[in-house]
PDB file of C-alpha atoms in Angstrom:
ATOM      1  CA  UNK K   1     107.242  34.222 127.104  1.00 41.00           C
ATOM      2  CA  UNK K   2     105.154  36.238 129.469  1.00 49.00           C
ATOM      3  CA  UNK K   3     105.432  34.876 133.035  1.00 65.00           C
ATOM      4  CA  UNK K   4     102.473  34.255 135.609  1.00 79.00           C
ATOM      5  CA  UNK K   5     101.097  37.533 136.812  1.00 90.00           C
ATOM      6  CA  UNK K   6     102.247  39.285 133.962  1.00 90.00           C
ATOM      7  CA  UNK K   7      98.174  40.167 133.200  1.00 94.00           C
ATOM      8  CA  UNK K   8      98.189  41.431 136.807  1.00 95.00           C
ATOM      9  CA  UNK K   9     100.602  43.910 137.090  1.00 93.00           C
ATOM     10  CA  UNK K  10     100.099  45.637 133.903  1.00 91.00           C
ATOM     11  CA  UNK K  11      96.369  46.784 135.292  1.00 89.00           C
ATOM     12  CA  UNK K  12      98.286  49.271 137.517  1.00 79.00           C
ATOM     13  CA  UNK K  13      99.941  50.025 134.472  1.00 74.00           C
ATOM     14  CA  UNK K  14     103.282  48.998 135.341  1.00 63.00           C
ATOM     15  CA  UNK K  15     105.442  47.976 131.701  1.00 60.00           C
ATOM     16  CA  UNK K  16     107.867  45.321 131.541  1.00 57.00           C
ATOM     17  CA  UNK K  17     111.534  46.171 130.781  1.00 53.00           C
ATOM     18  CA  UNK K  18     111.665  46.136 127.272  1.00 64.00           C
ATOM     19  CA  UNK K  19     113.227  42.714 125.561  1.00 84.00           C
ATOM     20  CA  UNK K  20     113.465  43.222 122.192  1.00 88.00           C
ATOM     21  CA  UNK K  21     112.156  39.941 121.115  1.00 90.00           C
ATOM     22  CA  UNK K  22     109.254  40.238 123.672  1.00 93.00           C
ATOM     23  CA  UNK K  23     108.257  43.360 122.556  1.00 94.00           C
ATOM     24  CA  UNK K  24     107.643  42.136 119.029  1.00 96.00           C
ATOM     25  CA  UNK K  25     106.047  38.801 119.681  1.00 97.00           C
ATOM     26  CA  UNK K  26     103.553  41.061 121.969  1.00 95.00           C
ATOM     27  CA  UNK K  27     103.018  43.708 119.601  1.00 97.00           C
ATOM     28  CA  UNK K  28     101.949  41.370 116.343  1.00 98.00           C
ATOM     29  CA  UNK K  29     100.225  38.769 119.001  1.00 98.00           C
ATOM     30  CA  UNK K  30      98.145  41.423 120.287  1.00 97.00           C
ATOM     31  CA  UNK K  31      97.420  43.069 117.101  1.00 98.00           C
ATOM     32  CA  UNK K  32      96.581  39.534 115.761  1.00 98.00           C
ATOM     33  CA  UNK K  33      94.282  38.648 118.685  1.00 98.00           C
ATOM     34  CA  UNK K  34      92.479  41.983 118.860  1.00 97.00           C
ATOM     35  CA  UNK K  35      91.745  41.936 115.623  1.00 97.00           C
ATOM     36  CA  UNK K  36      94.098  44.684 113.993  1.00 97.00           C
ATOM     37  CA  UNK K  37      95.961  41.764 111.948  1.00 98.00           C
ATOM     38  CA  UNK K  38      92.353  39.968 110.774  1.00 97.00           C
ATOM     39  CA  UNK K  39      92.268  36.682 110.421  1.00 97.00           C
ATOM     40  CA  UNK K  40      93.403  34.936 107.253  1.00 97.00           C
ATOM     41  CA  UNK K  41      95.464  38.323 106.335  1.00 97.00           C
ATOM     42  CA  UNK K  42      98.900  38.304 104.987  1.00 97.00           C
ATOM     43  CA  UNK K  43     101.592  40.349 107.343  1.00 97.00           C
ATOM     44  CA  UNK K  44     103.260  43.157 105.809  1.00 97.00           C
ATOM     45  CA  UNK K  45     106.839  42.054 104.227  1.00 95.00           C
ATOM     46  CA  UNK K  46     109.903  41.576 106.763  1.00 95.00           C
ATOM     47  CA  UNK K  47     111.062  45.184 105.603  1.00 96.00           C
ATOM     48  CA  UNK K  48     108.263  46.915 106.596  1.00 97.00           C
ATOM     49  CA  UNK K  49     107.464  44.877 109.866  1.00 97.00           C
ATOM     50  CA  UNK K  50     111.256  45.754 111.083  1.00 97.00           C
ATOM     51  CA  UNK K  51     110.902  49.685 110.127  1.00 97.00           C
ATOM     52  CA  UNK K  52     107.925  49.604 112.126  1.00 96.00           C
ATOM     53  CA  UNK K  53     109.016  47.931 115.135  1.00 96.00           C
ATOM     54  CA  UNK K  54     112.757  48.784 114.972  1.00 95.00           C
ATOM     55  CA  UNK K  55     114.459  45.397 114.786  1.00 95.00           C
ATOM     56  CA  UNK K  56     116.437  43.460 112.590  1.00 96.00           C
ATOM     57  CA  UNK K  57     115.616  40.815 110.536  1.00 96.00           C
ATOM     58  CA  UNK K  58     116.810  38.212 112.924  1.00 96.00           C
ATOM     59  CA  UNK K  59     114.791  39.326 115.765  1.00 96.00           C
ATOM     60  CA  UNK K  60     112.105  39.927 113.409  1.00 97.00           C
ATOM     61  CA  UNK K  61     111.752  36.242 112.266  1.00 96.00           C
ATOM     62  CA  UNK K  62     112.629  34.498 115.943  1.00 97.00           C
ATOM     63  CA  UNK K  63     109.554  36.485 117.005  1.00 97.00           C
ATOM     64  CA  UNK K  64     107.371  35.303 114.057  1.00 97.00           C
ATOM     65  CA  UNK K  65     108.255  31.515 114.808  1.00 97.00           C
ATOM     66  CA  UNK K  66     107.760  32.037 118.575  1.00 97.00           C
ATOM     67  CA  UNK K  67     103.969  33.246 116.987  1.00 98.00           C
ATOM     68  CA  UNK K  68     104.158  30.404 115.165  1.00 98.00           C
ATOM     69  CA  UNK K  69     104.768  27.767 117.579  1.00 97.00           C
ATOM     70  CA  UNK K  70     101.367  29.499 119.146  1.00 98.00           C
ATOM     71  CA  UNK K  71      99.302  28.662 116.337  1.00 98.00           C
ATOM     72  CA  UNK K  72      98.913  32.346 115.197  1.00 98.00           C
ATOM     73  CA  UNK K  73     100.502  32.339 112.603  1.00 98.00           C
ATOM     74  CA  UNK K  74     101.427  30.296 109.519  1.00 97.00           C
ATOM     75  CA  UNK K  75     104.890  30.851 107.281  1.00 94.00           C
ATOM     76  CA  UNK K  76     104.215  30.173 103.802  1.00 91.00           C
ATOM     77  CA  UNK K  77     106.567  30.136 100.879  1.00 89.00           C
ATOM     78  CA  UNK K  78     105.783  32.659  98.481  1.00 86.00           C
ATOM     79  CA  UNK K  79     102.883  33.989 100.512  1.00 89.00           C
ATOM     80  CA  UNK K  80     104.360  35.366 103.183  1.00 94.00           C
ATOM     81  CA  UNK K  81     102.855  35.267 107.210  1.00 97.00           C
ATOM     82  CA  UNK K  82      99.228  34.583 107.498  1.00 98.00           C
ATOM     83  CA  UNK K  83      97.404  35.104 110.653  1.00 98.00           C
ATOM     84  CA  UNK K  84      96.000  31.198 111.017  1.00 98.00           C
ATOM     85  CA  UNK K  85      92.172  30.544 112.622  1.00 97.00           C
ATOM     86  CA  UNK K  86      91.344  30.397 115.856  1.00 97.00           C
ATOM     87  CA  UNK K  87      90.998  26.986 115.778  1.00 96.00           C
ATOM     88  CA  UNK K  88      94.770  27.186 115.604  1.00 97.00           C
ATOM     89  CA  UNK K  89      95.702  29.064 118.240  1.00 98.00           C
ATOM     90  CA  UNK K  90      97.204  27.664 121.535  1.00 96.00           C
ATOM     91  CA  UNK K  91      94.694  29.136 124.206  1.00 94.00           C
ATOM     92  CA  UNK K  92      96.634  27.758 126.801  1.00 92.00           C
ATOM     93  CA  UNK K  93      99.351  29.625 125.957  1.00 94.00           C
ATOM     94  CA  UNK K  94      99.032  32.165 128.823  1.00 92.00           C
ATOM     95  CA  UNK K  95     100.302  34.746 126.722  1.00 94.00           C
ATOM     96  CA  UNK K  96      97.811  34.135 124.478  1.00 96.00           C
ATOM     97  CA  UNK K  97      95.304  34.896 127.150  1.00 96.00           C
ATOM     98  CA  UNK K  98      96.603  37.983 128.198  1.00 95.00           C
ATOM     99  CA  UNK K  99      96.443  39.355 124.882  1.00 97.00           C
ATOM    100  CA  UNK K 100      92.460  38.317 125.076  1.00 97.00           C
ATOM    101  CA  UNK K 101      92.600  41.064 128.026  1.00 96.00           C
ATOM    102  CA  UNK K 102      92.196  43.637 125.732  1.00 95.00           C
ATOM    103  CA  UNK K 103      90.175  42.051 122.572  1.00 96.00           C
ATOM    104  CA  UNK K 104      86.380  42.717 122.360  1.00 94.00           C
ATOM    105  CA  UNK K 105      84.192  40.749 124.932  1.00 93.00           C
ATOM    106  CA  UNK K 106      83.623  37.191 123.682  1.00 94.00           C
ATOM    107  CA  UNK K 107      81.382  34.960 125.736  1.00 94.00           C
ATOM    108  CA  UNK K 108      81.884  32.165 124.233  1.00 96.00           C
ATOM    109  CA  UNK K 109      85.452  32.246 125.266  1.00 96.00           C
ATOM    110  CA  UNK K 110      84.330  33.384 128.625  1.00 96.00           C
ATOM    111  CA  UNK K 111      82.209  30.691 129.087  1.00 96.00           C
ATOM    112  CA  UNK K 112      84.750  28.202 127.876  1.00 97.00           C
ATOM    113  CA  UNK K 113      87.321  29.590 130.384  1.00 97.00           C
ATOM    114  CA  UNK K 114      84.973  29.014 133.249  1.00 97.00           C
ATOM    115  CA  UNK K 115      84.680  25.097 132.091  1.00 96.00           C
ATOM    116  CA  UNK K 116      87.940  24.587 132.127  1.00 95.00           C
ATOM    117  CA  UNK K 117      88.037  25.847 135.582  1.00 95.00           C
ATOM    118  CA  UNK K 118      85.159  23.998 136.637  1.00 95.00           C
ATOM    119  CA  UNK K 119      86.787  20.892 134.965  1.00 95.00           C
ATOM    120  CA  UNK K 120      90.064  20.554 136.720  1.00 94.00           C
ATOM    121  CA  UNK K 121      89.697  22.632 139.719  1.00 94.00           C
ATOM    122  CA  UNK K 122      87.194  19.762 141.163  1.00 93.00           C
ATOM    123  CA  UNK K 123      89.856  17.715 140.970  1.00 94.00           C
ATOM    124  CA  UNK K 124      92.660  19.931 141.697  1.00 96.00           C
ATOM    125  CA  UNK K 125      91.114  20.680 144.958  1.00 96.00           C
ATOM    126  CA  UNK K 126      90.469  17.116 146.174  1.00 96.00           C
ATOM    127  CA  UNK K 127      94.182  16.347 145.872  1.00 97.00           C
ATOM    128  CA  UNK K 128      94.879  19.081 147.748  1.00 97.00           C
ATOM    129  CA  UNK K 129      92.812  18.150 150.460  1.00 98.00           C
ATOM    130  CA  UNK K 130      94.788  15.192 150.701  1.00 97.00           C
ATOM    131  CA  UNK K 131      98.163  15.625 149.716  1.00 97.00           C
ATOM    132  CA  UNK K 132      98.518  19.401 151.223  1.00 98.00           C
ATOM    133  CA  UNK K 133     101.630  19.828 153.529  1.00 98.00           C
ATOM    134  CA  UNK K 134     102.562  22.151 156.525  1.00 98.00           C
ATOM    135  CA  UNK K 135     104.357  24.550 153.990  1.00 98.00           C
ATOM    136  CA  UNK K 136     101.074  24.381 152.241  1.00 98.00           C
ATOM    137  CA  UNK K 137      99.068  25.745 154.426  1.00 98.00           C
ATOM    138  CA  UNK K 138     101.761  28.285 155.676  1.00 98.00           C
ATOM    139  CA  UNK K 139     101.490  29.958 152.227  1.00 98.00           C
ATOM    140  CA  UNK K 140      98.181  30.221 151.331  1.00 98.00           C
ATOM    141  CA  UNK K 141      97.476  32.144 155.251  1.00 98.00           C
ATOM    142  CA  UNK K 142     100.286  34.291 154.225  1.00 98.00           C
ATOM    143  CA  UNK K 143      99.042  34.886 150.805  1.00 98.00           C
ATOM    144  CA  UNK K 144      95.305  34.922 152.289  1.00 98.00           C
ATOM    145  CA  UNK K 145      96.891  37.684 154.392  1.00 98.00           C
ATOM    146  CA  UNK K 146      98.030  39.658 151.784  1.00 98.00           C
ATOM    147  CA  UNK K 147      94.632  39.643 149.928  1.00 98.00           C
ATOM    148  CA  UNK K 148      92.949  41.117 153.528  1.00 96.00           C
ATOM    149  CA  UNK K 149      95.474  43.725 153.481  1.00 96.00           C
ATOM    150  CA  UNK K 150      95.874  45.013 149.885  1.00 96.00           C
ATOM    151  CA  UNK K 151      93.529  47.746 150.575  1.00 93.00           C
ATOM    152  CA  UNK K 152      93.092  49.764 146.798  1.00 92.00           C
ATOM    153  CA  UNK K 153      95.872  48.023 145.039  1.00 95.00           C
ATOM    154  CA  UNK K 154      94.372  45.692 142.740  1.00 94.00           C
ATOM    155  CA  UNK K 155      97.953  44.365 141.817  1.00 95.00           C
ATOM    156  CA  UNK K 156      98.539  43.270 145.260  1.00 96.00           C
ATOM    157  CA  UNK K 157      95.480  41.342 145.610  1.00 97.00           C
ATOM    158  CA  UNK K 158      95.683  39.880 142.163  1.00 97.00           C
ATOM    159  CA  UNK K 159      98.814  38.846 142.686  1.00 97.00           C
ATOM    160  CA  UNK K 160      98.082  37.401 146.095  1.00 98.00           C
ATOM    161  CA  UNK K 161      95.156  35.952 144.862  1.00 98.00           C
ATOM    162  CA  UNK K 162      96.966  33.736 142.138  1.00 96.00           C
ATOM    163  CA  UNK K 163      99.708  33.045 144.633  1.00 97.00           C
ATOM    164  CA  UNK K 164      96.835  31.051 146.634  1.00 97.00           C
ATOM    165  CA  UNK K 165      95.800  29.528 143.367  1.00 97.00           C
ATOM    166  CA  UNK K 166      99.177  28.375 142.517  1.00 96.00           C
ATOM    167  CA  UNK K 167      99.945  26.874 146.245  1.00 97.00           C
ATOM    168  CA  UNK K 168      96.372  24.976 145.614  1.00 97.00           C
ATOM    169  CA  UNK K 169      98.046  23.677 142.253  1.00 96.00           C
ATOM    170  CA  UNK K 170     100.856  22.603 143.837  1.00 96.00           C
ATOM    171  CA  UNK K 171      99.513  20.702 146.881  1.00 97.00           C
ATOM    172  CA  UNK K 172      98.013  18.727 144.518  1.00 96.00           C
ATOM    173  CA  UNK K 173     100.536  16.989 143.192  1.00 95.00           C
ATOM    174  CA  UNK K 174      99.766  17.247 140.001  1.00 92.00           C
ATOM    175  CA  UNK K 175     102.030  19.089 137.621  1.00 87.00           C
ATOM    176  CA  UNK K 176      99.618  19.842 134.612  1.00 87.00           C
ATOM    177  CA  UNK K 177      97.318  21.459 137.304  1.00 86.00           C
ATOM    178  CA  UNK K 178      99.590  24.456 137.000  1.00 82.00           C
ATOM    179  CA  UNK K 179      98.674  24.664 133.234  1.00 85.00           C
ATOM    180  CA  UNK K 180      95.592  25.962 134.317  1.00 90.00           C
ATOM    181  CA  UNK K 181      97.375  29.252 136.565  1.00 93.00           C
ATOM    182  CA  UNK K 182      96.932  31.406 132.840  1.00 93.00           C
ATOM    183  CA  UNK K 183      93.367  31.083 132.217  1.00 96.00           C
ATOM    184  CA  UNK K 184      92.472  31.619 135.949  1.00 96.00           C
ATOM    185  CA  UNK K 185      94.617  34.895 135.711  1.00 97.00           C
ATOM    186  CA  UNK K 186      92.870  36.426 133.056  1.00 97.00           C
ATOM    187  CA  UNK K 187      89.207  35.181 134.421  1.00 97.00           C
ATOM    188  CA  UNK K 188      90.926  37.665 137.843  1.00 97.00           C
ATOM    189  CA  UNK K 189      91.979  40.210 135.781  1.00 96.00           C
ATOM    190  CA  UNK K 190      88.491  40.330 134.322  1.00 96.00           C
ATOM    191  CA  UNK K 191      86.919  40.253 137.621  1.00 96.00           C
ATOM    192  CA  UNK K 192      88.686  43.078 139.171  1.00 95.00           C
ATOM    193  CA  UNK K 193      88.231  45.142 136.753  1.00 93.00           C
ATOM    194  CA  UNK K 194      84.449  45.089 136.356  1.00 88.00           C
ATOM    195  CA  UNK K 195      81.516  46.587 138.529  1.00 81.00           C
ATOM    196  CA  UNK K 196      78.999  43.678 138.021  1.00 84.00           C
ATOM    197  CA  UNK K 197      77.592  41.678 140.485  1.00 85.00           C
ATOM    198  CA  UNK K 198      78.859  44.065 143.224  1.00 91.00           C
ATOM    199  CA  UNK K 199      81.364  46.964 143.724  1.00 92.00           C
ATOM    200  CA  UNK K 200      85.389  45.732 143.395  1.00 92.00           C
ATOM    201  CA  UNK K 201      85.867  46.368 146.930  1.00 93.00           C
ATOM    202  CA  UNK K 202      82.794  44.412 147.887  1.00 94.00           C
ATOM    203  CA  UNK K 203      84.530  41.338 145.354  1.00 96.00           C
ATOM    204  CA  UNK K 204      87.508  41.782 146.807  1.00 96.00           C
ATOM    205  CA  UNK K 205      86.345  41.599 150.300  1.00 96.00           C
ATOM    206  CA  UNK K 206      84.259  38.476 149.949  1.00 97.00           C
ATOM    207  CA  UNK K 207      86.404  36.439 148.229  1.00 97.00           C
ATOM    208  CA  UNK K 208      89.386  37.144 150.386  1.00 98.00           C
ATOM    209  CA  UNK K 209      86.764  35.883 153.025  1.00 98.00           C
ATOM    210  CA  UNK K 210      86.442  32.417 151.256  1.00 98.00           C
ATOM    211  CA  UNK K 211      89.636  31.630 150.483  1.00 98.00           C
ATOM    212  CA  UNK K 212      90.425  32.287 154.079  1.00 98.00           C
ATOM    213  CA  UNK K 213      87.524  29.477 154.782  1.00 98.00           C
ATOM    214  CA  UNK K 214      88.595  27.583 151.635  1.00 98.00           C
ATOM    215  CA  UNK K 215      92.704  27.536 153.637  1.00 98.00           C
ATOM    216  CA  UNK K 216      90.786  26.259 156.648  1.00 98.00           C
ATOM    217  CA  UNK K 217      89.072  23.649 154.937  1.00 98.00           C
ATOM    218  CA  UNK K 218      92.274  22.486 153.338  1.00 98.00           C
ATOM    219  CA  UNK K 219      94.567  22.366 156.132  1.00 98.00           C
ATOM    220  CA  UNK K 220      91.934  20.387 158.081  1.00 98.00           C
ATOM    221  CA  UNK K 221      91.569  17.975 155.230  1.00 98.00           C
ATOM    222  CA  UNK K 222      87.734  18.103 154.369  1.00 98.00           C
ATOM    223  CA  UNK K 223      87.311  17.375 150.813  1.00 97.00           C
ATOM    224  CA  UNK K 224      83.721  18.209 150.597  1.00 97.00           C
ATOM    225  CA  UNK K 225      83.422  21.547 152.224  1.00 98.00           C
ATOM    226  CA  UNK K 226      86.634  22.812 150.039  1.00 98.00           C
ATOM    227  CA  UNK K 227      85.082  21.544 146.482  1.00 97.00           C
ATOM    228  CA  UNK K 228      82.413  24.133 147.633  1.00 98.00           C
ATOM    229  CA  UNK K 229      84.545  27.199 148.593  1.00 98.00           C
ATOM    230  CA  UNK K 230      85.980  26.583 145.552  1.00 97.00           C
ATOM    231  CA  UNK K 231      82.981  26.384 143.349  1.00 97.00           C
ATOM    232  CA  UNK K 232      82.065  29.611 145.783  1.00 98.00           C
ATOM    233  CA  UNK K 233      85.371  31.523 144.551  1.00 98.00           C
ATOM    234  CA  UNK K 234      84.588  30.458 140.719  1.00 97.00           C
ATOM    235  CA  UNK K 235      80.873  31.756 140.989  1.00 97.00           C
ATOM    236  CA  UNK K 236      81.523  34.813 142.074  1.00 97.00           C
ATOM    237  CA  UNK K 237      84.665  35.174 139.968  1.00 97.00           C
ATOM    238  CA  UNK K 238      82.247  34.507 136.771  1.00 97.00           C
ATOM    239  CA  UNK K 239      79.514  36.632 137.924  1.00 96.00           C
ATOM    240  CA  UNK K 240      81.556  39.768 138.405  1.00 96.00           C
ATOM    241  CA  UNK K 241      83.771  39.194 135.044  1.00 94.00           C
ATOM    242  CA  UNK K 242      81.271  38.138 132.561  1.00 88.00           C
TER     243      UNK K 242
END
């Protein structure tokens, strides 16, 4: 299981410490997603997937169940492992969506990540207008802070910017919200690492400046002006990744 923000730091190209279970659900995930493992093939047999990523058998099969349980794969006796359809596939999974980081631009998933958004973050944010506490708003200025102040390090902001997403998801009350915390990292990721609409530092710089006035808006409880900061944030999120 890849944890929240896991997307985020790897663009400064900092690794994980290496699990071997992890490391094999990533490596066949990824290969599956971007297309190296094709859809509908058969995986190679348990004694050449362990040769080439070093485990044992054990390991080997835990990983392929964890895939599995994802929807990426099917076990079937006498076939072997297939890689299952996309229609299969758990895209809520936020591991799932990481490993869309690095497949070939699809804008159909792009634009179906951006619905989601738009879908629950309307709500998302109305709750938070009302049910938002003192600690609340403490964290996202602190996390707003950290956005002003990253400077060049796109980890930092990232990483402060999903922090403010996450406190929004909390204040809200509502515990699915959070389910949403993987696609809105990888619709970041993609934003700060394209030159679209405008430069990254430009990006960064005006969307720290919202979600200072989106914090504002929140703490002072006005349900209308927030919804559209927060449209304002996915906007400009969608024109600069996609």
């Amino acid at each position: 299981m890849i944890e929240t923000g896991g997307l985020i730091r790897s663009l400064s190209g900092r690794r994980a410490a290496r699990n071997f279970h992890n490391f094999v659900i990533n490596e066949i995930g990824h290969a599956i997603v971007t297309g190296t493992f094709p859809i509908g093939s058969v995986l190679a047999s348990d004694a050449v997937m362990m040769e080439r990523y070093g485990v044992s058998r054990t390991v080997l099969r835990e990983a392929l169940k964890t895939l599995e349980a994802k929807g990426l794969v099917e076990a079937r006796p006498k076939v072997g492992t297939r890689v299952s359809p996309r229609s299969r596939w758990n895209f809520f999974d936020p591991q799932v969506l990481t490993w869309h980081f690095d497949a070939a631009p699809d804008a159909e998933l792009y634009d179906s990540l951006f619905r989601v958004r738009e879908a629950l973050e309307g709500p998302m944010i109305l709750l938070a207008t009302r049910h938002r506490t003192a600690e609340h708003v403490r964290l996202l200025k602190y996390w707003c802070h950290q956005m002003e102040t990253a400077g060049d390090s796109v980890e930092q902001y990232g990483l402060a910017c999903l922090e403010v997403h996450g406190v929004i998801a909390e204040s809200s009350r509502d515990p699915l919200l959070r389910s949403i915390l993987g696609v809105v990292e990888l619709t970041l990721a993609l934003a700060l690492t394209r030159d679209r609409a405008m430069s990254a530092e430009a990006y960064r710089k005006e969307a720290s400046a919202t979600f200072i006035a989106l914090t504002a808006a929140i703490e002072g409880g006005r349900a209308e002006e927030a919804a559209s900061l927060y449209e304002a944030i996915r906007r400009l999120d969608r024109r600069q990744a996609v």
